[in-house]
Structures are given as structure tokens and as C-alpha cells.
Amino acid sequence: MRIDIITVVPELLSSPLNESILKRAQESGHAEIYVHNLRDYTDDKRRTVDDYPFGGEAGMVMKIEPVFRCIEKLKSERDYDEIIFTSPDGITYNQHEANRLSLMKNIIILCGHYKGIDYRIREHLITREISIGDYVLTGGELAACVIADSVVRIIPGAIGDEASALTDCFQDNLLAPPVYTRPAEFNGWKVPEVLLSGNFAEIEKWQEEQAWSRTKELRPDLIDGK
Ligand code: ADE
């Protein structure tokens, strides 16, 4: 899978996209992530990417031309399945959307900034608008990292232990059961007996029960489908 991220602050993206699982997924060829600096698509000396809004409100607005040039260049090189804009007024991101995106071949993520972007970009170039939650970030870069991270880790083969991606929280609308490691007792705090029993049927039953009870208690909306 290929992800092209368009931003005015490329520095914000380098570390989150180049460590740990994302680094390995790129090294093993499961994912390609490219970051494009929007200023490289400007045509003035000051590399201007924003301008004052028509109508005289406060704040700056991302200009249409550099975004258009960048997206058109990428589109002339390959087909894209989705051109995403990160914005607090998009659809709320969740595991279902991550799964859907992980099946795609090429996606673009345009990071929003300033007060907004010229609305014509959203009307004519963007195919999906995504919010990572009901709060406002300084820009869409962190949202783009969240999307890239959550998508790349579930590309088949991207993490060595594939089963662990499939048993993630939310994959079956349930929270994950608790996990423990050695020592079996620390400070008088014991690991649940069943996990030490070696009885895998019993362990699986316990894990399912825990997943259900934790979800019912902490996130009943996942079970009710609200
Ligand atoms: N840009 C600013 N806030 C955002 C949010 N909550 N989700 C996605 N992009 C954003």
C-alpha cells in the first residue's frame, strides 16, 4: 500500500512515520509512505500556501493552487482509491474505517491547516473527510499520523505476529481482555489463576468473558451499536 501525505509541516511527520512498526512495514515493502511539502508546489518567491479569506473574517485559509498542483501531479502518476482531508468536521475515524483503508492500494492524505482550506478543494478534489475526534488540533498532521499508523499495522504481513492485529481491541467491537506477563506474583498481586493453568479452552473462555464484561462496563455503546 502507498500513502502520500501532503503537508505544510513535514517535520511533524518524520518521527511518527519512521519508527517501530511503520518503519519495519516500509523496510519490508508492505507500505510506502511519502511526505510532500506543499511549499514545493508554490510559484512565488515566498512560497505562500495561505491567504486572507474573502469576506474578511479572522484567520488564514490554505490556497487552492499549490494543493491542486500537488494532487494533480500525484494523480498523473497513479490512480488513487481515496483522497482524504483531515478536519474536525469530517466523519469520525474508527477501526472500521481503518480496516477499509488498509485494503486500498494508493491513498492521499491532505493535512488541513490554518483556519481551513479553500472550500473548492473539498468540493472538487477530496473524496473523504476524516476527523479523529471531537476536539480541534493545530493541524491535520497528527491526525494523518494516526490514520497512517492504524492502517499500516493491519496490512496483512506488516506486523510479524498477524494474529495480534486480528485480536486488537475493536476488531470484533469488543475491548481486549487483560494481559499479564512474568512474574506470576509481584508485590502480592497475582495473575489470574486460569492463565497459569495451561488449559487453553478455559483460557479462551475466560478471555472472551473478560472482553465482554470490560466492554459492557467501559464501552456499552460498542455492544448496543450506538
Ligand atoms: N485537524 C484539526 N483537528 C482535527 C481533528 N480532530 N481530526 C482531524 N483533523 C483535524
Coordinates of C-alpha atoms and ligand atoms in Angstrom, one line a residue:
M1 CA 0.0 0.0 0.0
R2 CA 1.1 3.5 -0.8
I3 CA 0.2 6.6 1.3
D4 CA 1.1 10.1 0.1
I5 CA 0.8 12.8 2.8
I6 CA 0.6 16.4 1.8
T7 CA 1.5 18.9 4.5
V8 CA 3.0 22.4 5.2
V9 CA 4.8 21.0 8.2
P10 CA 6.7 17.8 7.1
E11 CA 8.9 17.9 10.2
L12 CA 5.8 16.9 12.3
L13 CA 5.5 13.6 10.4
S14 CA 9.0 12.2 10.2
S15 CA 9.4 10.6 13.6
P16 CA 6.0 9.0 14.0
L17 CA 6.1 7.5 10.5
N18 CA 9.7 6.2 10.7
E19 CA 9.9 4.2 13.9
S20 CA 8.8 0.9 15.2
I21 CA 6.1 -1.0 13.1
L22 CA 5.8 1.7 10.5
K23 CA 9.5 1.7 9.9
R24 CA 9.5 -2.1 9.6
A25 CA 6.5 -2.2 7.3
Q26 CA 8.2 0.2 4.9
E27 CA 11.5 -1.7 5.1
S28 CA 9.7 -5.0 4.3
G29 CA 7.9 -3.4 1.4
H30 CA 4.4 -3.7 2.9
A31 CA 3.9 0.0 2.9
E32 CA 5.3 3.1 1.2
I33 CA 4.8 6.4 2.8
Y34 CA 5.8 9.7 1.1
V35 CA 5.6 13.1 2.6
H36 CA 5.1 16.1 0.2
N37 CA 5.8 19.6 1.3
L38 CA 3.1 21.9 -0.1
R39 CA 5.5 24.8 -0.3
D40 CA 7.3 22.9 -3.1
Y41 CA 4.1 23.4 -5.2
T42 CA 4.0 27.2 -4.9
D43 CA 5.2 29.5 -7.6
D44 CA 6.1 32.7 -5.7
K45 CA 9.4 33.6 -4.0
R46 CA 7.9 33.4 -0.5
R47 CA 6.4 30.0 -1.1
T48 CA 3.0 31.2 0.0
V49 CA 0.5 28.5 0.9
D50 CA -2.2 30.6 2.6
D51 CA -4.1 33.8 2.1
Y52 CA -6.7 36.0 3.7
P53 CA -10.3 34.8 3.4
F54 CA -12.9 36.5 1.2
G55 CA -15.5 38.1 3.4
G56 CA -12.9 39.5 5.9
E57 CA -13.1 37.0 8.7
A58 CA -10.1 36.4 11.0
G59 CA -7.5 33.7 10.2
M60 CA -5.8 32.5 7.1
V61 CA -7.0 30.0 4.5
M62 CA -5.0 27.4 2.6
K63 CA -4.8 28.4 -1.1
I64 CA -6.1 26.2 -3.8
E65 CA -3.3 26.3 -6.4
P66 CA -0.5 24.5 -4.5
V67 CA -2.9 21.8 -3.3
F68 CA -4.3 21.4 -6.8
R69 CA -0.8 21.2 -8.4
C70 CA 0.4 18.6 -5.9
I71 CA -2.7 16.4 -6.1
E72 CA -2.8 16.6 -9.9
K73 CA 0.9 15.6 -10.1
L74 CA 0.3 12.6 -7.9
K75 CA -2.9 11.6 -9.8
S76 CA -1.0 11.8 -13.1
E77 CA 1.4 9.2 -11.8
R78 CA -1.1 6.6 -10.5
D79 CA -4.7 6.1 -9.6
Y80 CA -5.8 6.8 -6.0
D81 CA -8.6 5.0 -4.2
E82 CA -9.2 7.8 -1.8
I83 CA -8.1 11.4 -1.3
I84 CA -8.6 12.2 2.3
F85 CA -8.7 15.6 4.1
T86 CA -8.1 15.6 7.8
S87 CA -10.6 18.0 9.5
P88 CA -12.5 18.2 12.8
D89 CA -15.7 18.3 10.7
G90 CA -15.1 15.0 8.9
I91 CA -16.6 11.6 9.7
T92 CA -15.3 10.3 13.0
Y93 CA -12.5 7.8 12.5
N94 CA -12.8 4.3 13.9
Q95 CA -11.4 0.8 13.4
H96 CA -14.0 0.0 10.7
E97 CA -12.6 2.9 8.6
A98 CA -9.0 1.8 9.3
N99 CA -9.8 -1.7 8.0
R100 CA -11.5 -0.3 4.9
L101 CA -8.5 2.0 4.1
S102 CA -6.0 -0.9 4.8
L103 CA -7.4 -2.7 1.8
M104 CA -6.6 0.1 -0.6
K105 CA -3.7 0.4 -2.9
N106 CA -3.0 4.1 -3.0
I107 CA -4.3 6.9 -0.8
I108 CA -3.5 10.6 -0.4
I109 CA -3.9 12.4 3.0
L110 CA -4.1 16.1 2.8
C111 CA -3.4 17.7 6.2
G112 CA -5.6 20.6 7.0
H113 CA -4.1 23.8 8.5
Y114 CA -4.8 27.4 9.4
K115 CA -8.4 28.3 9.6
G116 CA -9.4 25.9 6.8
I117 CA -8.8 25.4 3.2
D118 CA -10.4 26.9 0.2
Y119 CA -13.7 25.1 0.1
R120 CA -13.3 24.3 -3.6
I121 CA -10.6 21.8 -2.7
R122 CA -13.0 19.9 -0.6
E123 CA -15.8 20.1 -3.2
H124 CA -13.7 19.0 -6.2
L125 CA -10.6 17.1 -5.1
I126 CA -11.3 15.4 -1.8
T127 CA -13.2 12.1 -1.7
R128 CA -13.3 11.5 2.1
E129 CA -13.1 13.9 5.1
I130 CA -11.9 12.3 8.4
S131 CA -11.9 13.6 11.9
I132 CA -10.0 11.7 14.6
G133 CA -12.3 13.0 17.4
D134 CA -14.4 15.9 18.6
Y135 CA -11.6 18.3 19.5
V136 CA -9.5 20.7 17.5
L137 CA -5.8 20.1 16.7
T138 CA -3.4 22.8 15.5
G139 CA -3.3 21.0 12.2
G140 CA -4.1 17.7 10.5
E141 CA -0.6 16.2 10.7
L142 CA -1.2 14.4 13.9
A143 CA -4.5 13.1 12.5
A144 CA -2.6 11.9 9.4
C145 CA -0.1 10.0 11.6
V146 CA -3.0 8.4 13.5
I147 CA -4.6 7.3 10.2
A148 CA -1.3 6.0 8.7
D149 CA -0.3 4.2 11.9
S150 CA -3.6 2.5 12.4
V151 CA -3.9 1.5 8.7
V152 CA -0.3 0.2 8.1
R153 CA -0.3 -2.0 11.2
I154 CA -3.2 -4.1 9.9
I155 CA -1.9 -4.5 6.3
P156 CA -1.6 -8.3 6.1
G157 CA 2.0 -9.3 6.8
A158 CA 3.0 -5.8 8.1
I159 CA 3.5 -7.0 11.6
G160 CA 5.2 -10.3 12.2
D161 CA 2.6 -11.6 14.5
E162 CA -0.5 -11.3 12.4
A163 CA -2.8 -12.8 15.0
S164 CA -2.1 -9.9 17.3
A165 CA -3.6 -7.4 14.8
L166 CA -6.7 -9.5 14.5
T167 CA -7.2 -9.7 18.2
D168 CA -6.9 -6.0 18.7
C169 CA -9.4 -4.0 20.6
F170 CA -12.3 -3.1 18.4
Q171 CA -11.7 -5.7 15.7
D172 CA -14.8 -7.5 16.8
N173 CA -16.4 -4.5 18.5
L174 CA -15.1 -5.7 21.9
L175 CA -12.3 -4.3 24.1
A176 CA -9.3 -6.6 24.5
P177 CA -9.1 -8.8 27.6
P178 CA -6.4 -8.1 30.2
V179 CA -2.9 -9.5 29.5
Y180 CA -0.1 -10.3 32.0
T181 CA 3.5 -11.5 31.9
R182 CA 6.0 -12.8 34.4
P183 CA 6.4 -12.8 37.4
A184 CA 3.1 -14.6 38.2
E185 CA 3.1 -12.8 41.5
F186 CA 4.5 -9.3 42.2
N187 CA 4.2 -7.4 45.5
G188 CA 1.4 -9.9 46.4
W189 CA -0.5 -9.1 43.2
K190 CA -1.4 -12.3 41.4
V191 CA -2.0 -13.1 37.8
P192 CA -5.5 -14.8 37.4
E193 CA -5.1 -18.5 38.1
V194 CA -6.7 -19.7 34.9
L195 CA -3.9 -18.1 32.8
L196 CA -1.3 -20.3 34.5
S197 CA -3.4 -23.5 34.2
G198 CA -2.3 -24.5 30.7
N199 CA -5.9 -25.3 29.9
F200 CA -6.3 -23.4 26.6
A201 CA -10.1 -24.0 26.3
E202 CA -10.6 -22.5 29.8
I203 CA -8.2 -19.6 29.0
E204 CA -10.1 -18.8 25.8
K205 CA -13.4 -18.9 27.6
W206 CA -12.0 -16.6 30.3
Q207 CA -10.6 -14.1 27.7
E208 CA -14.0 -14.0 26.0
E209 CA -15.8 -13.4 29.2
Q210 CA -13.4 -10.6 30.2
A211 CA -13.7 -9.0 26.7
W212 CA -17.5 -8.9 27.1
S213 CA -17.6 -7.7 30.7
R214 CA -15.0 -5.0 30.1
T215 CA -16.8 -3.8 27.0
K216 CA -20.2 -3.8 28.9
E217 CA -18.7 -1.8 31.7
L218 CA -16.4 0.6 29.9
R219 CA -17.9 0.9 26.4
P220 CA -21.5 -0.3 26.3
D221 CA -22.1 1.8 23.1
L222 CA -19.9 -0.7 21.2
I223 CA -22.3 -3.6 22.1
D224 CA -25.5 -1.6 21.6
G225 CA -24.2 -0.3 18.2
K226 CA -24.8 3.3 19.2
Ligands
ADE1 N1 -7.5 19.0 12.3 C1 -7.8 19.7 13.4 N2 -8.5 19.0 14.3 C2 -8.7 17.7 13.7 C3 -9.3 16.6 14.2 N3 -10.0 16.5 15.3 N4 -9.3 15.5 13.3 C4 -8.7 15.6 12.1 N5 -8.1 16.7 11.7 C5 -8.0 17.7 12.5

